[in-house]
mmCIF file of C-alpha atoms in Angstrom:
data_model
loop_
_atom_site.group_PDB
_atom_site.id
_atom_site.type_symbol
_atom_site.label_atom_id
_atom_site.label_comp_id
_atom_site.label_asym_id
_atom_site.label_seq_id
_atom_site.Cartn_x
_atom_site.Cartn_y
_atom_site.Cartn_z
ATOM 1 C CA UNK A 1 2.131 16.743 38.428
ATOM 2 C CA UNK A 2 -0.554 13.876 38.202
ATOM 3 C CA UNK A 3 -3.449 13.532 37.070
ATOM 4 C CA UNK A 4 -5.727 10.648 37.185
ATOM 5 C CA UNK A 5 -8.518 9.839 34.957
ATOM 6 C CA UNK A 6 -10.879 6.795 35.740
ATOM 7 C CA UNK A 7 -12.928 5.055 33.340
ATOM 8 C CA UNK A 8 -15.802 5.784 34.705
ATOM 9 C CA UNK A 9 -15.296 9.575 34.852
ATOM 10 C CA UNK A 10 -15.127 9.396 30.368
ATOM 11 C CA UNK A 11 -17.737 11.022 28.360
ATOM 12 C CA UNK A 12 -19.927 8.369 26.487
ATOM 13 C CA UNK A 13 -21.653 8.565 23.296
ATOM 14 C CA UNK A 14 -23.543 6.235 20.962
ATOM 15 C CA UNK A 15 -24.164 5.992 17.377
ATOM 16 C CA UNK A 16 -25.722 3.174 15.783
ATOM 17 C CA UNK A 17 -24.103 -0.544 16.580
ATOM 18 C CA UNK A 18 -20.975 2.070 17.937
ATOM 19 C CA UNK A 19 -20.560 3.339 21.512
ATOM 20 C CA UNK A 20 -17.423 5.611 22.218
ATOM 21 C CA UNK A 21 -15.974 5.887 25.568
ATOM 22 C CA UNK A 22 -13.902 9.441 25.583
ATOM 23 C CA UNK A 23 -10.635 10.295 27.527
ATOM 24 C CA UNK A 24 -10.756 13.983 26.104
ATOM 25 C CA UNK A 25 -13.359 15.584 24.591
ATOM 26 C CA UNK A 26 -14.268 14.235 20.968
ATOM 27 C CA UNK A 27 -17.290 14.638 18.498
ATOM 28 C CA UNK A 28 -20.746 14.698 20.685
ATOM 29 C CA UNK A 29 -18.513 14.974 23.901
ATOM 30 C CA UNK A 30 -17.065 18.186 25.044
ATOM 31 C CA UNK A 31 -15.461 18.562 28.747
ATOM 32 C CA UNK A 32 -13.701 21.760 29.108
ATOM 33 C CA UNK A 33 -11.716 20.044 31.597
ATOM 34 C CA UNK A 34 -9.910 17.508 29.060
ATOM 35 C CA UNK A 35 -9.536 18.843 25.944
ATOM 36 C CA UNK A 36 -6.454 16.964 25.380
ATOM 37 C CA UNK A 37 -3.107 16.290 27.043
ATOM 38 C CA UNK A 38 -0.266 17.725 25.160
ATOM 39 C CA UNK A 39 0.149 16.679 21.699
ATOM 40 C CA UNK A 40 -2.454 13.621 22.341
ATOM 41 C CA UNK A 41 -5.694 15.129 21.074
ATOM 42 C CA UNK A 42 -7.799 12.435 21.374
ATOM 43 C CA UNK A 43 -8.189 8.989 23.393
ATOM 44 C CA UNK A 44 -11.775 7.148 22.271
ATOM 45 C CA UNK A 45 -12.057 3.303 23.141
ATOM 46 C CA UNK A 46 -15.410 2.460 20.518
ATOM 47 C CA UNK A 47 -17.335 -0.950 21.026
ATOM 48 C CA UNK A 48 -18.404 -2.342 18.138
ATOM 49 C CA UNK A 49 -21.220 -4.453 17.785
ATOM 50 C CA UNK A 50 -20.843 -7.544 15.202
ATOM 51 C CA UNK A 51 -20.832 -6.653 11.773
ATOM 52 C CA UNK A 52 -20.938 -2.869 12.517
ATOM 53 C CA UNK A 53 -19.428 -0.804 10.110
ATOM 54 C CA UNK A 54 -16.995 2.396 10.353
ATOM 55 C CA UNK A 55 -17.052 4.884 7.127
ATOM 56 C CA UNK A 56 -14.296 6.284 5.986
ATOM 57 C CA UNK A 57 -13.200 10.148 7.388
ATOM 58 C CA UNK A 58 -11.403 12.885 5.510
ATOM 59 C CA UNK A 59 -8.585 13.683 7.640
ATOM 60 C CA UNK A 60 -5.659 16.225 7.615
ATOM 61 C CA UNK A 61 -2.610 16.584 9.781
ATOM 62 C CA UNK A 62 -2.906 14.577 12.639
ATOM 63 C CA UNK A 63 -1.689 11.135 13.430
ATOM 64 C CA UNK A 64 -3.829 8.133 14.014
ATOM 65 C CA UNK A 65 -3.540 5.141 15.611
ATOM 66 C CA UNK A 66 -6.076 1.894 16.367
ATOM 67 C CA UNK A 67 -5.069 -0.704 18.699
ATOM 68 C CA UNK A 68 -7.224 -3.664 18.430
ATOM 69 C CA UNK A 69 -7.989 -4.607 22.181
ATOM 70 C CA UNK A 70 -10.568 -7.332 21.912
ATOM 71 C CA UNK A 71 -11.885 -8.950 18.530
ATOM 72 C CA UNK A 72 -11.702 -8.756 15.297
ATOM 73 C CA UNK A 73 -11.679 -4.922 13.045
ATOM 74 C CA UNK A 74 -11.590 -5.347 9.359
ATOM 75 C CA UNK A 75 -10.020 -2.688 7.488
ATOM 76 C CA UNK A 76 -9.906 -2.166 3.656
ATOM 77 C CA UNK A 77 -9.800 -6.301 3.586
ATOM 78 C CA UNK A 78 -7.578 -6.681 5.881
ATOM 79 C CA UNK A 79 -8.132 -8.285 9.265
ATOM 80 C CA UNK A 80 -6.578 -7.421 12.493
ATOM 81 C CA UNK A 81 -7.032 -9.171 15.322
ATOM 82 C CA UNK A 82 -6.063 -8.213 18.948
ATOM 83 C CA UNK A 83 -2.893 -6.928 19.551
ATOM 84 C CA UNK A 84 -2.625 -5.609 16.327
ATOM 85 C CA UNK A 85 -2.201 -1.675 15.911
ATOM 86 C CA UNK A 86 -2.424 0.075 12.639
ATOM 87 C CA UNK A 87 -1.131 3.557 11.870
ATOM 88 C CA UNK A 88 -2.539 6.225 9.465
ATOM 89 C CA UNK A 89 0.119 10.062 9.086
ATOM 90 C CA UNK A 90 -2.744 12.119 7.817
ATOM 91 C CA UNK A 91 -0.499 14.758 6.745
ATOM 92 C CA UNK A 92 -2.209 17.231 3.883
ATOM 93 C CA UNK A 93 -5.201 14.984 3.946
ATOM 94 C CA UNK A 94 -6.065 11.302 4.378
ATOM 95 C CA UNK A 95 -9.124 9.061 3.971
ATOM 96 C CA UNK A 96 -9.452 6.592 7.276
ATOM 97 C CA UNK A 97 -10.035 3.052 5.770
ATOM 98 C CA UNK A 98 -13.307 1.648 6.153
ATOM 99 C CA UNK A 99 -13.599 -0.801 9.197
ATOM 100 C CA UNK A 100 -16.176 -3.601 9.926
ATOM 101 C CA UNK A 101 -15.965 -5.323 12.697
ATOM 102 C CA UNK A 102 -15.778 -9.428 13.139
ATOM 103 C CA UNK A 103 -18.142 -11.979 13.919
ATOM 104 C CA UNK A 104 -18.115 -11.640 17.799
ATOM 105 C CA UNK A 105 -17.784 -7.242 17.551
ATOM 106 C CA UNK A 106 -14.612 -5.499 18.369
ATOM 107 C CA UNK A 107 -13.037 -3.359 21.245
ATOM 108 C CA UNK A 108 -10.358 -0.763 19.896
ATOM 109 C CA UNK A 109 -8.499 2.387 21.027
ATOM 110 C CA UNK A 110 -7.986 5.349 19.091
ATOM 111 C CA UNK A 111 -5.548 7.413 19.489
ATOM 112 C CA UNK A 112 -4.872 10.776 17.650
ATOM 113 C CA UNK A 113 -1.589 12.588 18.290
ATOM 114 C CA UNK A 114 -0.901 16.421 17.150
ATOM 115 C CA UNK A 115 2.528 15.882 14.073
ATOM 116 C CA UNK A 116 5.302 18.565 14.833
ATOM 117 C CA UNK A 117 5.202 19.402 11.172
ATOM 118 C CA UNK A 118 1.683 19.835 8.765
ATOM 119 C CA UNK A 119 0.896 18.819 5.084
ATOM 120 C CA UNK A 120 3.223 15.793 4.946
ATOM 121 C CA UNK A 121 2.473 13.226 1.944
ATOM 122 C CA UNK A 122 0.032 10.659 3.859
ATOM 123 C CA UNK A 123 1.383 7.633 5.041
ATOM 124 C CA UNK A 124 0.346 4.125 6.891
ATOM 125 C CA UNK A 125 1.514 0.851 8.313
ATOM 126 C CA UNK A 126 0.509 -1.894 10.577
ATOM 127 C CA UNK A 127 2.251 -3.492 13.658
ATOM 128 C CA UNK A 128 1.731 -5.971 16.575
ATOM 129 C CA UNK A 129 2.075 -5.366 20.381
ATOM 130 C CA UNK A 130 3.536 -9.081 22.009
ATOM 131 C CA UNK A 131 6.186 -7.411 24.957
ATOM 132 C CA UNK A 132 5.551 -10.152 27.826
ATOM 133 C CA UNK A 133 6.887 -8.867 31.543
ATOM 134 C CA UNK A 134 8.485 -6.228 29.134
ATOM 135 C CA UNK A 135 7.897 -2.453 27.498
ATOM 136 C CA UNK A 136 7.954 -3.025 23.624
ATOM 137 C CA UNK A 137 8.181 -0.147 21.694
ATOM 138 C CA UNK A 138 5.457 -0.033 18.677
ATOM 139 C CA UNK A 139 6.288 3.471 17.313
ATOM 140 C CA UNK A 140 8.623 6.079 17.329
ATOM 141 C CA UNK A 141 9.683 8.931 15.900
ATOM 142 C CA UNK A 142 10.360 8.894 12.700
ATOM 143 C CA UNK A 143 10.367 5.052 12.640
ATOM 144 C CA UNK A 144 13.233 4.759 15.085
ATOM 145 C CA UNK A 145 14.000 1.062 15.583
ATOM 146 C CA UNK A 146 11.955 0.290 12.721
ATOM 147 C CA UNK A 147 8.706 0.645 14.860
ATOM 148 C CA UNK A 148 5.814 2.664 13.158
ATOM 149 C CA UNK A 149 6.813 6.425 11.968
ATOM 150 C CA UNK A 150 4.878 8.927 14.241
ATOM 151 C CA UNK A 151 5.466 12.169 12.746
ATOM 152 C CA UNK A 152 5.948 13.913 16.408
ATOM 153 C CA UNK A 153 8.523 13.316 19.522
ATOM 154 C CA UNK A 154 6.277 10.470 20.814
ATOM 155 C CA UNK A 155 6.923 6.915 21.653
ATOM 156 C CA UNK A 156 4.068 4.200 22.390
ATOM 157 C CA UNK A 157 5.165 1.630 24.752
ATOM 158 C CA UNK A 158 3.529 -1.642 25.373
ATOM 159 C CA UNK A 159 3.226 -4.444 27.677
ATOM 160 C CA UNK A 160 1.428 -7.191 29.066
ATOM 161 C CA UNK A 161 2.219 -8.395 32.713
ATOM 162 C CA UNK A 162 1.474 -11.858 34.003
ATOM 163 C CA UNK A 163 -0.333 -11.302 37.962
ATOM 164 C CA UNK A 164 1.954 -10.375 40.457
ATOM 165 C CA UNK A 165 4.912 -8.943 37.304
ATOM 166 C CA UNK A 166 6.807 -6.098 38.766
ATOM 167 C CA UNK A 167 8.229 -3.835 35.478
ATOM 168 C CA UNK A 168 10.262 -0.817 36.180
ATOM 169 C CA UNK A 169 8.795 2.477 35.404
ATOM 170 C CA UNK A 170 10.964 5.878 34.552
ATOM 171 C CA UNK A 171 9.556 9.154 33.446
ATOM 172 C CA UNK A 172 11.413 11.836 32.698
ATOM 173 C CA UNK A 173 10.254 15.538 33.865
ATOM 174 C CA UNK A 174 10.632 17.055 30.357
ATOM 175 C CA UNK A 175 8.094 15.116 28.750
ATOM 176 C CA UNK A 176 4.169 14.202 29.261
ATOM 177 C CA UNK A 177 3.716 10.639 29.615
ATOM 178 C CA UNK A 178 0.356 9.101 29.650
ATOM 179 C CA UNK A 179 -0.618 5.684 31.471
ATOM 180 C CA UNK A 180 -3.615 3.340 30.135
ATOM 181 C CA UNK A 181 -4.871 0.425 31.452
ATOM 182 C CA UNK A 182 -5.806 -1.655 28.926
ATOM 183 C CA UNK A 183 -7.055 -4.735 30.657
ATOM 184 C CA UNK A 184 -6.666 -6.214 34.274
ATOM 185 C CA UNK A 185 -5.694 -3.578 37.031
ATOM 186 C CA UNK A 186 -1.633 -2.665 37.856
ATOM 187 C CA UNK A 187 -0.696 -0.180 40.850
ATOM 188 C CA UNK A 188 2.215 2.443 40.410
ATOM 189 C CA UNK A 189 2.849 6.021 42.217
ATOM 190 C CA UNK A 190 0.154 5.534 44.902
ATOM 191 C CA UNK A 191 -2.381 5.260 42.786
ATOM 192 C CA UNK A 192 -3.863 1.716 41.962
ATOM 193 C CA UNK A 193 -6.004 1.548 37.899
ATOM 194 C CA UNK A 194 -8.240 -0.910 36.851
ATOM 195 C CA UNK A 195 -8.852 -1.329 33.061
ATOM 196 C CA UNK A 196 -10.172 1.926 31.237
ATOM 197 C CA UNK A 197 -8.668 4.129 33.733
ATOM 198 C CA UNK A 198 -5.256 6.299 33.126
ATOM 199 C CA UNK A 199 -2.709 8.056 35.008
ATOM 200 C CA UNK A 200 -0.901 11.210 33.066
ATOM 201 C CA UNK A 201 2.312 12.945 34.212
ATOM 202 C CA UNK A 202 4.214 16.302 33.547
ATOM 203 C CA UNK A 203 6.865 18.522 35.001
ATOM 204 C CA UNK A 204 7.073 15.772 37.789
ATOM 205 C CA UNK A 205 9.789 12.905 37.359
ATOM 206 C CA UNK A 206 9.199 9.409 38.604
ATOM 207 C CA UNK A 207 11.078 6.223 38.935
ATOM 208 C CA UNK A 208 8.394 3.548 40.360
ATOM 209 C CA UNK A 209 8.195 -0.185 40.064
ATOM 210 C CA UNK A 210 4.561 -0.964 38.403
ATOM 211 C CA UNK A 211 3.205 -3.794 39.789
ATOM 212 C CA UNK A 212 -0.026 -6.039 38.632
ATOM 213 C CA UNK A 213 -2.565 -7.583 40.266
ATOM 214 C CA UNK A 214 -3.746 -11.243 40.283
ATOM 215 C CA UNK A 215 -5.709 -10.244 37.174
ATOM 216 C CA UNK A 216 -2.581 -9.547 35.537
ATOM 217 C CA UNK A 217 -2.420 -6.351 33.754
ATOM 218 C CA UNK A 218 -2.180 -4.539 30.009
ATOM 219 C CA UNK A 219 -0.987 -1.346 29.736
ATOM 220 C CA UNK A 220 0.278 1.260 26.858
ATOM 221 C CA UNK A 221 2.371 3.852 27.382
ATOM 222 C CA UNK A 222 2.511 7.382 25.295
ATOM 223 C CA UNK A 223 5.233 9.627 25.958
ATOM 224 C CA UNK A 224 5.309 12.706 24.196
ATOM 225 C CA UNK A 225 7.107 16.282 24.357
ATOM 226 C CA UNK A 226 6.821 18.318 26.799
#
C-alpha cells in the first residue's frame, strides 16, 4: 500500500522566529489521520529565522534526529552546516541541546523514531550526508557500518541526484519505508514529488528506478520494521 503525502497537505504552526511544517501530528497540530507511520512518530521541517533560538527539551525514550537542510543550526557550540545530521538516543531521559540558528536562518528536519527497547543510558553523535547518484547510509541499527546507532530496526538512507540521475529503488514488503523529498522534485511508482512532499509504503513490495528532474533531486530514505 501507498500513501502519498504532499507538502502542502502538512499541518503548520508558528512560534516566535520558528514555523514548523508537520508530516504527522506534533505539538499545536493534531490530524487524526497521521498520527505517525510505524515506529516514525514524528516528521517536523522548522524554519528558523536568523539568530532564533531553540531551548532545550526534556526527553525520554525516543530517538531523535536533525538533518540540517539549508543553513547554519548551532548546537551546544557546535556548528552544523547543511548536510550535517546529528543524533540524540533519549533513552531514560535526555536534554535536547540548545540550537541557534546562523546568520542567514536555518531549514532542518526532525525526525523522531519509536526505540525497540526503553530507559537506555542516553546517547549522541553527529554525521554528514555526501552520497552523489548514490544511497548512503547515515544510521543503522545499532551502529551497523559504523553509521549513527538508532536504537530500533531502522535505516536512513540518503542521496542527492544530479537532473536527469536514474538510482534504483527496492523495498521490501516486510518493512515500512518512507520517501522525502528534500529538495528538487524526483518521480518513482507513478507518482511524481516535488520538495516537502513524501511517498510511504507497507505490505506492498516495489522495485522502481527513481528518476530526477532537471532540478535535480534530494531525497532521504527511512526504512523501518514492519
Amino acid at each position: 500500500m501507498k500513501v502519498h503525502r504532499p507538502a502542502d497537505q502538512r499541518g503548520r504552526t508558528t512560534h516566535g522566529a520558528r514555523t514548523r511544517l508537520c508530516t504527522f501530528s506534533s505539538g499545536d497540530f493534531h490530524d487524526p489521520d497521521w498520527l505517525g507511520f510505524g515506529a516514525l512518530r514524528q516528521l517536523n521541517e522548522d524554519h528558523l529565522l536568523p539568530g532564533a533560538t531553540v531551548p532545550t527539551q526534556r526527553v525520554a525514550n525516543m530517538e531523535l534526529l536533525t538533518l540540517v537542510l539549508d543553513g547554519t543550526l548551532v548546537r551546544d557550540g557546535v556548528a552544523l552546516d547543511a548536510g550535517a545530521l546529528a543524533w540524540t538516543g533519549a533513552g531514560h531521559a535526555s536534554d535536547t541541546p540548545v540550537e541557534t540558528a546562523g546568520a542567514e536562518g536555518a531549514r532542518v528536519l526532525r525526525i523522531a523514531i519509536q526505540p525497540d527497547r526503553v530507559n537506555l543510558p542516553p546517547a549522541a553523535g553527529i554525521t554528514r550526508a555526501a552520497g552523489v547518484d548514490r544511497w548512503m547510509l547515515l544510521a543503522a541499527p545499532e551502529g551497523a557500518e559504523d553509521r549513527l546507532p538508532i536504537r530500533q530496526q531502522a535505516w536512513l538512507r540518503h542521496a542527492r541526484l544530479a537532473p536527469g540521475a536514474r538510482l534504483d529503488v527496492t523495498l521490501e514488503a516486510t518493512q515500512r519505508h518512507w520517501l522525502q523529498v528534500l529538495h528538487g522534485s524526483a518521480a518513482v511508482a507513478d507518482h511524481t514529488l516535488a520538495a516537502g512532499d513524501a511517498l510511504g509504503v507497507h505490505d506492498e513490495a516495489i522495485t522502481a528506478d527513481l528518476v530526477a528532474t532537471p532540478d535535480g533531486a534530494e531525497l532521504l530514505l527511512i526504512t523501518l520494521p514492519g
